[in-house]
Tab-separated table of C-alpha atoms and ligand atoms in Angstrom:
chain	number	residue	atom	x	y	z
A	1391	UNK	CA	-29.123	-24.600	-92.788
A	1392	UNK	CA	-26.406	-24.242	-90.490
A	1393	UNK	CA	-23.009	-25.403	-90.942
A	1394	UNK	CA	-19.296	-25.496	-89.669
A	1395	UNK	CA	-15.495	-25.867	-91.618
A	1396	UNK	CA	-13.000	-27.023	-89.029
A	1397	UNK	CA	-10.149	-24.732	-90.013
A	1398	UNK	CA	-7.493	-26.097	-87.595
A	1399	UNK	CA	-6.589	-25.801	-84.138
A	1400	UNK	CA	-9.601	-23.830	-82.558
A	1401	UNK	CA	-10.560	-21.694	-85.778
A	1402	UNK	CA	-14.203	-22.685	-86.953
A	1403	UNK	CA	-15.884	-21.432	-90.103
A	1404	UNK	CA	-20.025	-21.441	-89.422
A	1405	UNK	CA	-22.556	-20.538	-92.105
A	1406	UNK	CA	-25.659	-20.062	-90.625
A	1407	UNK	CA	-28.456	-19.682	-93.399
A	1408	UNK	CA	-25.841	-17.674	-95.331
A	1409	UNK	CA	-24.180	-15.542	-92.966
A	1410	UNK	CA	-20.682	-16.398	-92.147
A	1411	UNK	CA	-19.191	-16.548	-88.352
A	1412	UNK	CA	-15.961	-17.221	-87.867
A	1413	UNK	CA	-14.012	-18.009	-84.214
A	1414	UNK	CA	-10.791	-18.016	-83.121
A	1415	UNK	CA	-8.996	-17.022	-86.551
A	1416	UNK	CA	-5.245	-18.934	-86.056
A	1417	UNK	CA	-4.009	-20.140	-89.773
A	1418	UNK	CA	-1.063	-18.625	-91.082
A	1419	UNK	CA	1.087	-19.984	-88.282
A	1420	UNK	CA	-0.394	-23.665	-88.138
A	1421	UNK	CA	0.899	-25.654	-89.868
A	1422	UNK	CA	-2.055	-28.253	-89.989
A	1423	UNK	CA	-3.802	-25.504	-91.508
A	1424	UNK	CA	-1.484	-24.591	-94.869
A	1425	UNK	CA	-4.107	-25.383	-96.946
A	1426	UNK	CA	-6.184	-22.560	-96.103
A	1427	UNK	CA	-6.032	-19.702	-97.588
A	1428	UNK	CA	-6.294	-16.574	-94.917
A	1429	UNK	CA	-7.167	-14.312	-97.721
A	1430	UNK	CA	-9.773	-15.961	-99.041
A	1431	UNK	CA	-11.882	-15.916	-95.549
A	1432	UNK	CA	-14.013	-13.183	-96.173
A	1433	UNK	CA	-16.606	-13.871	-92.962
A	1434	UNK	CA	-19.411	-11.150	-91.813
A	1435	UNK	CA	-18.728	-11.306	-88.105
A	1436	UNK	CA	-15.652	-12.876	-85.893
A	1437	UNK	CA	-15.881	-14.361	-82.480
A	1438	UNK	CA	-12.558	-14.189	-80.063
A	1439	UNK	CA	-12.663	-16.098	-76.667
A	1440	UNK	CA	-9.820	-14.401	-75.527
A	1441	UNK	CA	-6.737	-12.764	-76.468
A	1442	UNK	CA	-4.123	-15.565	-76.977
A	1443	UNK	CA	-1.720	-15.850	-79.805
A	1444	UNK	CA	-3.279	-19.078	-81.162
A	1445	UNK	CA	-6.691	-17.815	-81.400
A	1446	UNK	CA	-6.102	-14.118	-83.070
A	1447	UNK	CA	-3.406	-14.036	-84.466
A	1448	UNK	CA	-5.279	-14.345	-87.960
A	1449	UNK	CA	-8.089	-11.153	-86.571
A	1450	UNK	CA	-6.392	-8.312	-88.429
A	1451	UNK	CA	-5.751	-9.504	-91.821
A	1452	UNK	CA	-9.297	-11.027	-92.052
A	1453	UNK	CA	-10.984	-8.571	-90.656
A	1454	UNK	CA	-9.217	-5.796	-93.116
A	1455	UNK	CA	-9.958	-8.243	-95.938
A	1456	UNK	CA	-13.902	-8.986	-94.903
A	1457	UNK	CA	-14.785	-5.586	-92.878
A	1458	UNK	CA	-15.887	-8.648	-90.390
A	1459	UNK	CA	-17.515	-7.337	-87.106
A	1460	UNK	CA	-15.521	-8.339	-84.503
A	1461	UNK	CA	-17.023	-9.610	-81.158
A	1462	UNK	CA	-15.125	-10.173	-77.293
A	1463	UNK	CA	-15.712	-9.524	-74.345
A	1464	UNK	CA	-14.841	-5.637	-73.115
A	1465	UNK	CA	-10.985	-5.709	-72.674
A	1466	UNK	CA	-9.769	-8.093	-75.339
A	1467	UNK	CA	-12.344	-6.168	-77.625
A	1468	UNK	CA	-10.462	-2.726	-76.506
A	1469	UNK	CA	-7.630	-4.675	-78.113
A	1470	UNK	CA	-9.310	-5.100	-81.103
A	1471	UNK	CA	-9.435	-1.629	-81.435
A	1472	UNK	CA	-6.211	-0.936	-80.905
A	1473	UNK	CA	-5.107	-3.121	-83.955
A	1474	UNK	CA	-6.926	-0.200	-85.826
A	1475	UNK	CA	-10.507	-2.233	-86.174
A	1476	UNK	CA	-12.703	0.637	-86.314
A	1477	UNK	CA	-15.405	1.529	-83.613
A	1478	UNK	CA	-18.241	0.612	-85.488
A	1479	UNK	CA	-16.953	-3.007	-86.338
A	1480	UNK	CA	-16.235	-4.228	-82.855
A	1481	UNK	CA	-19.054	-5.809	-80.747
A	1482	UNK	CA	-17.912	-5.784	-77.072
A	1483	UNK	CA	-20.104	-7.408	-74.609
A	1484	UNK	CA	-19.551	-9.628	-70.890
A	1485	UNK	CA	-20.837	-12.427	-68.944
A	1486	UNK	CA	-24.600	-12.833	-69.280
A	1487	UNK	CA	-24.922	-10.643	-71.776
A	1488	UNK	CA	-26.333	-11.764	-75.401
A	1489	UNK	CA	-25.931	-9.961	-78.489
A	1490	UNK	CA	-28.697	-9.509	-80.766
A	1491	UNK	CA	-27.651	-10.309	-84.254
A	1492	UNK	CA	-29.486	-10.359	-88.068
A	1493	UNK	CA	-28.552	-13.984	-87.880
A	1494	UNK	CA	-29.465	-15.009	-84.443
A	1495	UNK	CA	-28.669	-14.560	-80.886
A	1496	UNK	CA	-25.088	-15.209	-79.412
A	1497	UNK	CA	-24.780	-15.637	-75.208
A	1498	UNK	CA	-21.705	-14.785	-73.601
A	1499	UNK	CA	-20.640	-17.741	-71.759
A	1500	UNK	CA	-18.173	-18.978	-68.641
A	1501	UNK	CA	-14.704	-20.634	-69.522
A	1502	UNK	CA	-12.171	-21.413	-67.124
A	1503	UNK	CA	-8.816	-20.349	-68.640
A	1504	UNK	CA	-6.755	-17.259	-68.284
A	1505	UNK	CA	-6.471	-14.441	-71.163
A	1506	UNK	CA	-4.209	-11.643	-71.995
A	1507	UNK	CA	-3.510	-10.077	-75.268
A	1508	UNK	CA	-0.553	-10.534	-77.934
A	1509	UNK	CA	0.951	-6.641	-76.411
A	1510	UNK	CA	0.631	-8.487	-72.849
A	1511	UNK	CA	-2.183	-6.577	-71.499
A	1512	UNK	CA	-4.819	-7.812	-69.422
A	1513	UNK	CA	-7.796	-9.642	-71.978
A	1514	UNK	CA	-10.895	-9.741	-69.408
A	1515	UNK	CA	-12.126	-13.378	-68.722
A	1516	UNK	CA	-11.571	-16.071	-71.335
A	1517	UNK	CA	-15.217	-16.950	-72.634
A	1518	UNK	CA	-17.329	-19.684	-74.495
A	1519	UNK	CA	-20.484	-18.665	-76.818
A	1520	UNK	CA	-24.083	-19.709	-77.036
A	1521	UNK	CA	-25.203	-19.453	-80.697
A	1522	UNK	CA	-28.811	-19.632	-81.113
A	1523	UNK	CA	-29.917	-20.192	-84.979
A	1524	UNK	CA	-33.412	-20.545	-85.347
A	1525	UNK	CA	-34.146	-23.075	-82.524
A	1526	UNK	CA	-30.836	-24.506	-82.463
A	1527	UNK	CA	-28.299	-24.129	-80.148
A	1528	UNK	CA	-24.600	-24.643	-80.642
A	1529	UNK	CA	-22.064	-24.087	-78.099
A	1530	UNK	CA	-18.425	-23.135	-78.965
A	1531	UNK	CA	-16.732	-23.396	-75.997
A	1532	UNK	CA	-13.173	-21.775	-76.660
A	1533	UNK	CA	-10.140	-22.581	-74.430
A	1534	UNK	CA	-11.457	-23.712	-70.864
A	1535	UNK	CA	-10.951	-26.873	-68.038
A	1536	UNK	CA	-14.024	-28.799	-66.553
A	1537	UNK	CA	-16.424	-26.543	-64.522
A	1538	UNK	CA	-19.386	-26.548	-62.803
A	1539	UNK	CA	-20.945	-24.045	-64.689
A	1540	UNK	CA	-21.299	-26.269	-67.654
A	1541	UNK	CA	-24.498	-27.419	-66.010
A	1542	UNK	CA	-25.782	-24.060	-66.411
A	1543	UNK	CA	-26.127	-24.634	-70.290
A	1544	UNK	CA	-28.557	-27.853	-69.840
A	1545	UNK	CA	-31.501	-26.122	-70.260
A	1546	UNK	CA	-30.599	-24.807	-73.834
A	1547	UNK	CA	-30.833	-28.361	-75.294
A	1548	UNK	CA	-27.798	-27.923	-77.182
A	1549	UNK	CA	-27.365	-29.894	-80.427
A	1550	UNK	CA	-23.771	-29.777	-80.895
A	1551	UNK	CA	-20.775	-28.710	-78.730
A	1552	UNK	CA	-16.870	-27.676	-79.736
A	1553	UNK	CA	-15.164	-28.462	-76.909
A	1554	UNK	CA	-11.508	-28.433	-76.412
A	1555	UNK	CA	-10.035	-31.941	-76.109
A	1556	UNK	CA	-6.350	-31.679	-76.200
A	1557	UNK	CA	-5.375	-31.457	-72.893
A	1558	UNK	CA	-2.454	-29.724	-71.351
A	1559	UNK	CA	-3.228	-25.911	-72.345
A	1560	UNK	CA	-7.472	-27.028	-71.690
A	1561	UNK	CA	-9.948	-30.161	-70.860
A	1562	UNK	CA	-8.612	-33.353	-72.211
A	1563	UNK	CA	-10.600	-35.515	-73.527
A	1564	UNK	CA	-11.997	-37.465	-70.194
A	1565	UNK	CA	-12.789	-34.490	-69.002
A	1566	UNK	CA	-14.926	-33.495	-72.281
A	1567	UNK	CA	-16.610	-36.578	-71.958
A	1568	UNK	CA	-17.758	-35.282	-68.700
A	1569	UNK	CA	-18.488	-31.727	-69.464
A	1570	UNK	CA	-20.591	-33.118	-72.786
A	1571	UNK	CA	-22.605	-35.208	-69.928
A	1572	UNK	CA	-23.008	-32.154	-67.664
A	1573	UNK	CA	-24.107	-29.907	-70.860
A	1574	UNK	CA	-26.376	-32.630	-71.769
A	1575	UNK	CA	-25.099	-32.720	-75.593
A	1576	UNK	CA	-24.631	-36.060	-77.526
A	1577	UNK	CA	-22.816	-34.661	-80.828
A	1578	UNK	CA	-19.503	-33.203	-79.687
A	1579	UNK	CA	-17.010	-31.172	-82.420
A	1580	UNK	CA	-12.945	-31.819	-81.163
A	1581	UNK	CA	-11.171	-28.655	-81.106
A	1582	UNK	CA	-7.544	-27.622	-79.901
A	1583	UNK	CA	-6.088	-30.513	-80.622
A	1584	UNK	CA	-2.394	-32.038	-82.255
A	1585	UNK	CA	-1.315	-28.424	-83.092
A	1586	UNK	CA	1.384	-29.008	-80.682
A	1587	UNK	CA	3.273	-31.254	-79.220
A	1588	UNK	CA	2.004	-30.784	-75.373
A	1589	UNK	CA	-1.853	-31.072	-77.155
A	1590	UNK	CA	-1.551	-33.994	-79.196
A	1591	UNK	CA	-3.624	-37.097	-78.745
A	1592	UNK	CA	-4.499	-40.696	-79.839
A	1593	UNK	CA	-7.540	-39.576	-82.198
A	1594	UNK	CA	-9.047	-43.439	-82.074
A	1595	UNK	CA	-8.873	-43.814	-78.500
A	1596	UNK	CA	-10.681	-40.278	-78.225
A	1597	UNK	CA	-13.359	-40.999	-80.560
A	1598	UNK	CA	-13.852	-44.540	-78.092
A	1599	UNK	CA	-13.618	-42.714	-74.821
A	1600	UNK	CA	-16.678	-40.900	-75.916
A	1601	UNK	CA	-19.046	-43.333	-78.014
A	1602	UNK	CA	-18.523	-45.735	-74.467
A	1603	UNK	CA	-20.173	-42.946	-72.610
A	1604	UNK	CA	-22.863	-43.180	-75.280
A	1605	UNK	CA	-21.568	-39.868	-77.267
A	1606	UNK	CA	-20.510	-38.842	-80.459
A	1607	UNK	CA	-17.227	-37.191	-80.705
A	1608	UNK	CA	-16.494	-35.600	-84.610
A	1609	UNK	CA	-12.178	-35.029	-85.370
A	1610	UNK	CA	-12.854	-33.522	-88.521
A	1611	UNK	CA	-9.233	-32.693	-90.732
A	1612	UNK	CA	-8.777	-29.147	-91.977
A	1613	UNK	CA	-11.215	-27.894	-94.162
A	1614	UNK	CA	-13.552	-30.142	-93.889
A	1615	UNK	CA	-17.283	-29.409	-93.411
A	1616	UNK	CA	-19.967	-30.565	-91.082
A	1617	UNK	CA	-23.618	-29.805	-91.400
A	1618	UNK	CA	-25.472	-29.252	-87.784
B	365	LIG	NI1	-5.658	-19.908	-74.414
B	366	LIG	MN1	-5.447	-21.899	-76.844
């Protein structure tokens, strides 16, 4: 059984068959998110696609409360370390490479953003993640604009996608439509969305945009659930 918890912004909560994955940890500062409670987040593993403020800012406490293993790619992961995550709990990997994992294989994937860390150093390449559960394939695809390498995930037959739909900062959400086409994926997870003002959109008219092109798009509030 695999499922996800929208915890605000970009942070996603996945159970798959019992083991819990969690991406992009960015709570305590959101304030669409002050009904979570950071410290009771006690995942097994957490996923960074790069080093920006609104998608780590959460990593430390977590992973100090959890002893979560902590995966991202080679120079935001060296960050990691730095925040005192020990060298056995941090997973550092690049571009085509796939980790191996009790609970299923995870692909490094392309994103087209930028990435630095909170101390300003240089993060590596922002990236998206292939998470492949038992025959299915979700793809989280972190901060990133339209690319052509999108196609490149076709083949996986992906069953659901978190894509970025806000705009501004990433894709909006015409442009989702059209990386959701390229990807081939029907069911399509909103993330990084009405945190901010620059990011905030007209959740009716974004669900419409996509079920015209024949695709679902899911706006789920924080804390709620969806089963994939
Ligand atoms: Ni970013
Ligand atoms: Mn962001």
């Amino acid at each position: 059984m695999i499922k996800s918890r929208y915890l605000g912004h970009s942070c996603v909560e996945f159970d798959f068959n019992g083991t819990t994955v969690l991406l992009d940890p960015f709570i305590r500062y959101n304030e669409l998110a002050k009904n979570i409670r950071v410290e009771e987040l006690k995942p097994d593993y957490i996923f960074l696609s790069h080093g920006h403020e609104d998608h780590v800012a959460d990593m430390v406490e977590i992973q100090k409360n959890s002893g979560a293993q902590v995966a991202a790619i080679v120079e935001t992961a060296a960050w990691v370390r730095k925040q005192g995550v020990s060298e056995d709990k941090v997973l550092e990997f690049n571009f085509g490479g796939t980790l191996s994992l009790p609970f299923g294989k995870v692909k490094m994937v392309f994103a087209l953003h930028t990435n630095s860390t909170p101390d300003g150093n240089y993060g590596g390449n922002s990236v998206g993640f292939l998470f492949q559960i038992e025959g299915k394939n979700i793809y989280f695809a972190g901060d990133t604009g339209l690319s052509v390498e999108m196609q490149l995930l076709k083949p996986y037959n992906i069953q659901a996608a978190f894509l970025p739909i806000g705009g501004h900062y990433t894709m909006d959400v015409e442009d989702a439509v059209r990386a959701a086409e390229m990807i081939g994926v029907r069911k399509v997870i909103g993330i990084h969305f009405d945190t901010f003002p620059p990011i905030r959109i007209d959740k009716e008219e974004a669900v419409n945009t996509f079920s015209e092109a024949g695709l679902e798009l899911h706006l789920l509030n924080v804390g709620d659930s969806l089963d994939l």
